[in-house]
Amino acid sequence: MMKGKSGKGYCNWCFAKTNKLGLPAVFLLCSFFFISGFFASTLLSLQDNSIGTTRSTLQESVNEGIEYNSLTPGETGDDSVTSIPFQILSWKPRALYFPGFATPEQCQGVIDMAEPNLRPSTVALRPGETEEDSKGIRTSSGVFISADQDKNGILDIIEEKIAKVTMLPRAHGEAFNILRYEIGQLYNSHYDVFDPAEYGPQKSQRIASFLLYLSNVEGGETMFPFEVII
């Protein structure tokens, strides 16, 4: 048997390498490899469990909004560390999704505030264009309301939260454009930024947009048609 052809298994390889050793030595070597393999597999298992536990803990900390020890903030900073869950939908354009960003009560409060003042939505006109030229591009109804116009403080809370996730000061934001889209209404593909080559010189420029859905409906969507793979 010791002179036979070696097979493809581990034990056959072990016998082939120990054909000049006595039985006790063979037994000790096999025992050593068995024990080494056992501890190696146990160590790898512990590492895998540790990684899994770490990922689970991180996910739980995000889901539960756990607060951590904070540092002393500056005059414009926050007193505590908070976690606002988000999902990356696209890198270019950079699009993030924030589930449950506002409570149902806050959303209904905004709807009740805006509904009596809704008017047909308009679009910015290029030099030489008329309202007739833009007819059919945007058919929703809407109203602009700033946070300081909301006596209930709902928009103030939402605006503060938006400033945190966008890392942009509240003072740099516009008033809220609260919109209602009924069946069949739309806003054709467009840029929120105003290209000076088309609209003329601009005093300021938009660098981010934040969309907050106030109700759940069947049908309709917001689409970003030009995602780039980077």
PDB file of C-alpha atoms in Angstrom:
ATOM      1  CA  MET A   1       0.000   0.000   0.000  1.00  0.00           C
ATOM      2  CA  MET A   2       2.847   2.421   0.773  1.00  0.00           C
ATOM      3  CA  LYS A   3       4.168   1.977  -2.751  1.00  0.00           C
ATOM      4  CA  GLY A   4       0.880   2.408  -4.445  1.00  0.00           C
ATOM      5  CA  LYS A   5      -0.180   5.414  -6.523  1.00  0.00           C
ATOM      6  CA  SER A   6      -1.278   8.419  -4.484  1.00  0.00           C
ATOM      7  CA  GLY A   7      -4.814   9.628  -4.915  1.00  0.00           C
ATOM      8  CA  LYS A   8      -6.336  13.104  -4.874  1.00  0.00           C
ATOM      9  CA  GLY A   9      -7.335  13.188  -1.214  1.00  0.00           C
ATOM     10  CA  TYR A  10      -5.540  14.737   1.769  1.00  0.00           C
ATOM     11  CA  CYS A  11      -4.916  11.366   3.559  1.00  0.00           C
ATOM     12  CA  ASN A  12      -3.283   9.824   0.479  1.00  0.00           C
ATOM     13  CA  TRP A  13      -0.956  12.866   0.255  1.00  0.00           C
ATOM     14  CA  CYS A  14      -0.071  12.459   3.947  1.00  0.00           C
ATOM     15  CA  PHE A  15       0.822   8.774   3.541  1.00  0.00           C
ATOM     16  CA  ALA A  16       2.966   9.487   0.485  1.00  0.00           C
ATOM     17  CA  LYS A  17       5.024  12.068   2.358  1.00  0.00           C
ATOM     18  CA  THR A  18       5.556   9.825   5.373  1.00  0.00           C
ATOM     19  CA  ASN A  19       6.468   6.567   3.661  1.00  0.00           C
ATOM     20  CA  LYS A  20       9.853   6.475   5.485  1.00  0.00           C
ATOM     21  CA  LEU A  21       8.438   7.159   8.946  1.00  0.00           C
ATOM     22  CA  GLY A  22       7.205   4.701  11.523  1.00  0.00           C
ATOM     23  CA  LEU A  23       3.577   4.321  12.552  1.00  0.00           C
ATOM     24  CA  PRO A  24       3.876   6.492  15.719  1.00  0.00           C
ATOM     25  CA  ALA A  25       5.351   9.368  13.712  1.00  0.00           C
ATOM     26  CA  VAL A  26       2.614   9.071  11.112  1.00  0.00           C
ATOM     27  CA  PHE A  27      -0.014   9.133  13.843  1.00  0.00           C
ATOM     28  CA  LEU A  28       1.515  12.222  15.479  1.00  0.00           C
ATOM     29  CA  LEU A  29       1.749  14.101  12.174  1.00  0.00           C
ATOM     30  CA  CYS A  30      -1.841  13.318  11.255  1.00  0.00           C
ATOM     31  CA  SER A  31      -2.965  14.383  14.744  1.00  0.00           C
ATOM     32  CA  PHE A  32      -0.995  17.648  14.407  1.00  0.00           C
ATOM     33  CA  PHE A  33      -2.561  18.503  11.047  1.00  0.00           C
ATOM     34  CA  PHE A  34      -6.030  17.671  12.372  1.00  0.00           C
ATOM     35  CA  ILE A  35      -5.640  19.898  15.439  1.00  0.00           C
ATOM     36  CA  SER A  36      -4.111  22.723  13.361  1.00  0.00           C
ATOM     37  CA  GLY A  37      -6.959  22.532  10.868  1.00  0.00           C
ATOM     38  CA  PHE A  38      -9.543  22.532  13.658  1.00  0.00           C
ATOM     39  CA  PHE A  39      -8.171  25.671  15.334  1.00  0.00           C
ATOM     40  CA  ALA A  40      -7.702  27.446  11.990  1.00  0.00           C
ATOM     41  CA  SER A  41     -11.313  26.801  11.011  1.00  0.00           C
ATOM     42  CA  THR A  42     -12.489  27.939  14.462  1.00  0.00           C
ATOM     43  CA  LEU A  43     -10.489  31.192  14.152  1.00  0.00           C
ATOM     44  CA  LEU A  44     -11.901  31.927  10.701  1.00  0.00           C
ATOM     45  CA  SER A  45     -15.395  31.235  11.990  1.00  0.00           C
ATOM     46  CA  LEU A  46     -14.888  33.672  14.872  1.00  0.00           C
ATOM     47  CA  GLN A  47     -13.629  36.345  12.453  1.00  0.00           C
ATOM     48  CA  ASP A  48     -16.653  35.874  10.193  1.00  0.00           C
ATOM     49  CA  ASN A  49     -18.975  36.110  13.181  1.00  0.00           C
ATOM     50  CA  SER A  50     -17.172  39.248  14.351  1.00  0.00           C
ATOM     51  CA  ILE A  51     -17.579  40.897  10.936  1.00  0.00           C
ATOM     52  CA  GLY A  52     -21.225  39.897  10.807  1.00  0.00           C
ATOM     53  CA  THR A  53     -21.816  41.244  14.313  1.00  0.00           C
ATOM     54  CA  THR A  54     -20.097  44.534  13.449  1.00  0.00           C
ATOM     55  CA  ARG A  55     -22.214  44.990  10.327  1.00  0.00           C
ATOM     56  CA  SER A  56     -25.355  44.116  12.275  1.00  0.00           C
ATOM     57  CA  THR A  57     -24.457  46.603  15.013  1.00  0.00           C
ATOM     58  CA  LEU A  58     -23.777  49.346  12.480  1.00  0.00           C
ATOM     59  CA  GLN A  59     -27.091  48.682  10.749  1.00  0.00           C
ATOM     60  CA  GLU A  60     -28.949  48.680  14.071  1.00  0.00           C
ATOM     61  CA  SER A  61     -27.291  51.949  15.073  1.00  0.00           C
ATOM     62  CA  VAL A  62     -28.517  53.532  11.842  1.00  0.00           C
ATOM     63  CA  ASN A  63     -32.024  52.110  12.106  1.00  0.00           C
ATOM     64  CA  GLU A  64     -32.458  53.001  15.780  1.00  0.00           C
ATOM     65  CA  GLY A  65     -30.975  56.512  15.472  1.00  0.00           C
ATOM     66  CA  ILE A  66     -28.523  55.921  18.351  1.00  0.00           C
ATOM     67  CA  GLU A  67     -26.832  59.089  19.625  1.00  0.00           C
ATOM     68  CA  TYR A  68     -23.108  59.008  20.419  1.00  0.00           C
ATOM     69  CA  ASN A  69     -20.871  61.111  22.632  1.00  0.00           C
ATOM     70  CA  SER A  70     -20.691  64.555  21.082  1.00  0.00           C
ATOM     71  CA  LEU A  71     -18.026  67.245  21.076  1.00  0.00           C
ATOM     72  CA  THR A  72     -18.399  70.869  22.074  1.00  0.00           C
ATOM     73  CA  PRO A  73     -19.898  72.596  19.009  1.00  0.00           C
ATOM     74  CA  GLY A  74     -19.147  76.006  17.602  1.00  0.00           C
ATOM     75  CA  GLU A  75     -21.694  78.807  17.686  1.00  0.00           C
ATOM     76  CA  THR A  76     -23.380  77.525  14.532  1.00  0.00           C
ATOM     77  CA  GLY A  77     -23.148  73.797  15.292  1.00  0.00           C
ATOM     78  CA  ASP A  78     -25.389  71.201  16.955  1.00  0.00           C
ATOM     79  CA  ASP A  79     -25.252  70.045  20.569  1.00  0.00           C
ATOM     80  CA  SER A  80     -25.584  66.333  19.787  1.00  0.00           C
ATOM     81  CA  VAL A  81     -24.775  63.666  17.197  1.00  0.00           C
ATOM     82  CA  THR A  82     -27.758  62.372  15.255  1.00  0.00           C
ATOM     83  CA  SER A  83     -28.239  59.762  12.532  1.00  0.00           C
ATOM     84  CA  ILE A  84     -30.629  60.243   9.607  1.00  0.00           C
ATOM     85  CA  PRO A  85     -30.940  57.026   7.511  1.00  0.00           C
ATOM     86  CA  PHE A  86     -30.428  57.336   3.757  1.00  0.00           C
ATOM     87  CA  GLN A  87     -29.909  55.246   0.631  1.00  0.00           C
ATOM     88  CA  ILE A  88     -27.696  56.181  -2.333  1.00  0.00           C
ATOM     89  CA  LEU A  89     -29.765  55.904  -5.523  1.00  0.00           C
ATOM     90  CA  SER A  90     -27.169  57.340  -7.903  1.00  0.00           C
ATOM     91  CA  TRP A  91     -23.694  58.876  -7.749  1.00  0.00           C
ATOM     92  CA  LYS A  92     -23.986  60.958 -10.927  1.00  0.00           C
ATOM     93  CA  PRO A  93     -26.303  62.706 -10.660  1.00  0.00           C
ATOM     94  CA  ARG A  94     -25.959  62.365  -6.901  1.00  0.00           C
ATOM     95  CA  ALA A  95     -29.385  61.250  -5.696  1.00  0.00           C
ATOM     96  CA  LEU A  96     -30.127  60.142  -2.136  1.00  0.00           C
ATOM     97  CA  TYR A  97     -33.308  58.736  -0.605  1.00  0.00           C
ATOM     98  CA  PHE A  98     -34.264  59.561   2.998  1.00  0.00           C
ATOM     99  CA  PRO A  99     -37.067  57.238   4.172  1.00  0.00           C
ATOM    100  CA  GLY A 100     -39.572  58.670   6.643  1.00  0.00           C
ATOM    101  CA  PHE A 101     -37.972  62.115   6.484  1.00  0.00           C
ATOM    102  CA  ALA A 102     -41.135  63.850   7.733  1.00  0.00           C
ATOM    103  CA  THR A 103     -43.931  62.449   9.880  1.00  0.00           C
ATOM    104  CA  PRO A 104     -47.450  61.905   8.459  1.00  0.00           C
ATOM    105  CA  GLU A 105     -48.694  64.675  10.756  1.00  0.00           C
ATOM    106  CA  GLN A 106     -46.098  67.107   9.437  1.00  0.00           C
ATOM    107  CA  CYS A 107     -46.963  66.230   5.835  1.00  0.00           C
ATOM    108  CA  GLN A 108     -50.676  66.764   6.425  1.00  0.00           C
ATOM    109  CA  GLY A 109     -49.952  70.070   8.130  1.00  0.00           C
ATOM    110  CA  VAL A 110     -48.067  71.301   5.057  1.00  0.00           C
ATOM    111  CA  ILE A 111     -50.904  70.166   2.760  1.00  0.00           C
ATOM    112  CA  ASP A 112     -53.506  71.991   4.864  1.00  0.00           C
ATOM    113  CA  MET A 113     -51.376  75.130   4.850  1.00  0.00           C
ATOM    114  CA  ALA A 114     -50.788  75.175   1.094  1.00  0.00           C
ATOM    115  CA  GLU A 115     -54.078  73.946  -0.368  1.00  0.00           C
ATOM    116  CA  PRO A 116     -56.105  77.196  -0.091  1.00  0.00           C
ATOM    117  CA  ASN A 117     -53.362  79.139  -1.889  1.00  0.00           C
ATOM    118  CA  LEU A 118     -52.568  76.844  -4.825  1.00  0.00           C
ATOM    119  CA  ARG A 119     -52.232  78.493  -8.232  1.00  0.00           C
ATOM    120  CA  PRO A 120     -51.222  77.154 -11.688  1.00  0.00           C
ATOM    121  CA  SER A 121     -47.471  76.479 -11.731  1.00  0.00           C
ATOM    122  CA  THR A 122     -45.200  78.562 -13.955  1.00  0.00           C
ATOM    123  CA  VAL A 123     -41.694  78.147 -15.403  1.00  0.00           C
ATOM    124  CA  ALA A 124     -38.790  80.564 -15.792  1.00  0.00           C
ATOM    125  CA  LEU A 125     -38.730  82.092 -19.261  1.00  0.00           C
ATOM    126  CA  ARG A 126     -35.689  82.539 -21.466  1.00  0.00           C
ATOM    127  CA  PRO A 127     -35.100  85.958 -23.044  1.00  0.00           C
ATOM    128  CA  GLY A 128     -37.657  86.443 -25.820  1.00  0.00           C
ATOM    129  CA  GLU A 129     -40.000  83.662 -24.627  1.00  0.00           C
ATOM    130  CA  THR A 130     -43.629  84.191 -23.642  1.00  0.00           C
ATOM    131  CA  GLU A 131     -45.987  82.245 -21.384  1.00  0.00           C
ATOM    132  CA  GLU A 132     -47.601  80.829 -24.505  1.00  0.00           C
ATOM    133  CA  ASP A 133     -44.256  79.293 -25.512  1.00  0.00           C
ATOM    134  CA  SER A 134     -44.075  77.388 -22.225  1.00  0.00           C
ATOM    135  CA  LYS A 135     -47.661  76.180 -22.236  1.00  0.00           C
ATOM    136  CA  GLY A 136     -47.940  72.456 -21.473  1.00  0.00           C
ATOM    137  CA  ILE A 137     -44.436  72.118 -20.021  1.00  0.00           C
ATOM    138  CA  ARG A 138     -45.682  72.289 -16.433  1.00  0.00           C
ATOM    139  CA  THR A 139     -49.320  71.654 -15.594  1.00  0.00           C
ATOM    140  CA  SER A 140     -49.307  71.249 -11.804  1.00  0.00           C
ATOM    141  CA  SER A 141     -50.514  73.776  -9.249  1.00  0.00           C
ATOM    142  CA  GLY A 142     -48.393  75.170  -6.451  1.00  0.00           C
ATOM    143  CA  VAL A 143     -47.472  77.905  -3.996  1.00  0.00           C
ATOM    144  CA  PHE A 144     -44.237  79.234  -2.462  1.00  0.00           C
ATOM    145  CA  ILE A 145     -44.154  79.353   1.353  1.00  0.00           C
ATOM    146  CA  SER A 146     -41.104  80.189   3.470  1.00  0.00           C
ATOM    147  CA  ALA A 147     -40.459  78.721   6.901  1.00  0.00           C
ATOM    148  CA  ASP A 148     -41.047  82.037   8.663  1.00  0.00           C
ATOM    149  CA  GLN A 149     -44.544  82.216   7.141  1.00  0.00           C
ATOM    150  CA  ASP A 150     -45.535  78.952   8.842  1.00  0.00           C
ATOM    151  CA  LYS A 151     -46.915  79.861  12.263  1.00  0.00           C
ATOM    152  CA  ASN A 152     -47.050  76.184  13.315  1.00  0.00           C
ATOM    153  CA  GLY A 153     -43.293  75.725  12.891  1.00  0.00           C
ATOM    154  CA  ILE A 154     -43.544  72.611  10.697  1.00  0.00           C
ATOM    155  CA  LEU A 155     -41.524  74.059   7.830  1.00  0.00           C
ATOM    156  CA  ASP A 156     -38.941  75.337  10.303  1.00  0.00           C
ATOM    157  CA  ILE A 157     -38.346  71.779  11.571  1.00  0.00           C
ATOM    158  CA  ILE A 158     -38.173  70.348   8.048  1.00  0.00           C
ATOM    159  CA  GLU A 159     -35.865  73.105   6.808  1.00  0.00           C
ATOM    160  CA  GLU A 160     -33.461  72.515   9.702  1.00  0.00           C
ATOM    161  CA  LYS A 161     -33.362  68.801   8.914  1.00  0.00           C
ATOM    162  CA  ILE A 162     -32.753  69.483   5.214  1.00  0.00           C
ATOM    163  CA  ALA A 163     -29.813  71.724   6.134  1.00  0.00           C
ATOM    164  CA  LYS A 164     -28.270  68.845   8.105  1.00  0.00           C
ATOM    165  CA  VAL A 165     -28.477  66.237   5.346  1.00  0.00           C
ATOM    166  CA  THR A 166     -27.419  68.579   2.516  1.00  0.00           C
ATOM    167  CA  MET A 167     -24.703  70.293   4.596  1.00  0.00           C
ATOM    168  CA  LEU A 168     -25.950  73.625   3.266  1.00  0.00           C
ATOM    169  CA  PRO A 169     -26.885  76.605   5.498  1.00  0.00           C
ATOM    170  CA  ARG A 170     -30.590  77.379   5.784  1.00  0.00           C
ATOM    171  CA  ALA A 171     -29.927  80.949   4.686  1.00  0.00           C
ATOM    172  CA  HIS A 172     -28.866  79.638   1.257  1.00  0.00           C
ATOM    173  CA  GLY A 173     -32.208  77.958   0.565  1.00  0.00           C
ATOM    174  CA  GLU A 174     -35.257  79.194  -1.296  1.00  0.00           C
ATOM    175  CA  ALA A 175     -38.839  79.186  -0.055  1.00  0.00           C
ATOM    176  CA  PHE A 176     -40.637  75.833  -0.222  1.00  0.00           C
ATOM    177  CA  ASN A 177     -42.417  75.252  -3.535  1.00  0.00           C
ATOM    178  CA  ILE A 178     -45.390  73.111  -2.489  1.00  0.00           C
ATOM    179  CA  LEU A 179     -46.948  71.370  -5.497  1.00  0.00           C
ATOM    180  CA  ARG A 180     -50.006  69.275  -6.280  1.00  0.00           C
ATOM    181  CA  TYR A 181     -50.108  66.948  -9.284  1.00  0.00           C
ATOM    182  CA  GLU A 182     -53.518  65.615 -10.214  1.00  0.00           C
ATOM    183  CA  ILE A 183     -54.194  62.782 -12.665  1.00  0.00           C
ATOM    184  CA  GLY A 184     -52.528  63.517 -16.014  1.00  0.00           C
ATOM    185  CA  GLN A 185     -50.568  66.554 -14.806  1.00  0.00           C
ATOM    186  CA  LEU A 186     -46.813  66.735 -15.364  1.00  0.00           C
ATOM    187  CA  TYR A 187     -43.580  68.689 -15.453  1.00  0.00           C
ATOM    188  CA  ASN A 188     -41.458  67.825 -18.487  1.00  0.00           C
ATOM    189  CA  SER A 189     -37.743  67.006 -18.170  1.00  0.00           C
ATOM    190  CA  HIS A 190     -35.815  70.074 -17.081  1.00  0.00           C
ATOM    191  CA  TYR A 191     -32.794  71.353 -15.158  1.00  0.00           C
ATOM    192  CA  ASP A 192     -33.260  73.076 -11.806  1.00  0.00           C
ATOM    193  CA  VAL A 193     -30.115  75.086 -12.502  1.00  0.00           C
ATOM    194  CA  PHE A 194     -30.385  78.143 -14.773  1.00  0.00           C
ATOM    195  CA  ASP A 195     -27.744  78.116 -17.504  1.00  0.00           C
ATOM    196  CA  PRO A 196     -26.541  81.737 -17.980  1.00  0.00           C
ATOM    197  CA  ALA A 197     -26.068  81.003 -21.685  1.00  0.00           C
ATOM    198  CA  GLU A 198     -29.836  80.468 -21.961  1.00  0.00           C
ATOM    199  CA  TYR A 199     -31.313  82.570 -19.149  1.00  0.00           C
ATOM    200  CA  GLY A 200     -28.766  85.370 -18.907  1.00  0.00           C
ATOM    201  CA  PRO A 201     -26.579  86.351 -15.930  1.00  0.00           C
ATOM    202  CA  GLN A 202     -27.720  84.961 -12.553  1.00  0.00           C
ATOM    203  CA  LYS A 203     -27.282  86.560  -9.118  1.00  0.00           C
ATOM    204  CA  SER A 204     -27.122  83.100  -7.545  1.00  0.00           C
ATOM    205  CA  GLN A 205     -27.329  79.487  -8.645  1.00  0.00           C
ATOM    206  CA  ARG A 206     -29.004  76.293  -7.445  1.00  0.00           C
ATOM    207  CA  ILE A 207     -26.637  73.531  -6.380  1.00  0.00           C
ATOM    208  CA  ALA A 208     -29.078  71.036  -4.820  1.00  0.00           C
ATOM    209  CA  SER A 209     -32.777  70.158  -4.842  1.00  0.00           C
ATOM    210  CA  PHE A 210     -34.709  68.350  -2.110  1.00  0.00           C
ATOM    211  CA  LEU A 211     -38.019  66.633  -2.899  1.00  0.00           C
ATOM    212  CA  LEU A 212     -40.391  65.669  -0.085  1.00  0.00           C
ATOM    213  CA  TYR A 213     -43.463  63.591  -0.930  1.00  0.00           C
ATOM    214  CA  LEU A 214     -46.423  64.631   1.217  1.00  0.00           C
ATOM    215  CA  SER A 215     -48.824  61.824   0.266  1.00  0.00           C
ATOM    216  CA  ASN A 216     -48.882  58.266  -1.061  1.00  0.00           C
ATOM    217  CA  VAL A 217     -50.593  57.814  -4.423  1.00  0.00           C
ATOM    218  CA  GLU A 218     -50.881  55.184  -7.130  1.00  0.00           C
ATOM    219  CA  GLY A 219     -48.968  55.990 -10.309  1.00  0.00           C
ATOM    220  CA  GLY A 220     -46.720  58.896 -11.204  1.00  0.00           C
ATOM    221  CA  GLU A 221     -42.961  59.130 -10.731  1.00  0.00           C
ATOM    222  CA  THR A 222     -39.965  61.436 -10.587  1.00  0.00           C
ATOM    223  CA  MET A 223     -37.286  60.354 -13.060  1.00  0.00           C
ATOM    224  CA  PHE A 224     -33.646  61.356 -13.540  1.00  0.00           C
ATOM    225  CA  PRO A 225     -32.952  60.237 -17.128  1.00  0.00           C
ATOM    226  CA  PHE A 226     -29.213  60.894 -17.423  1.00  0.00           C
ATOM    227  CA  GLU A 227     -27.446  58.703 -14.876  1.00  0.00           C
ATOM    228  CA  VAL A 228     -23.737  58.307 -15.665  1.00  0.00           C
ATOM    229  CA  ILE A 229     -21.704  55.224 -14.691  1.00  0.00           C
ATOM    230  CA  ILE A 230     -18.426  56.313 -13.055  1.00  0.00           C
TER     231      ILE A 230
END
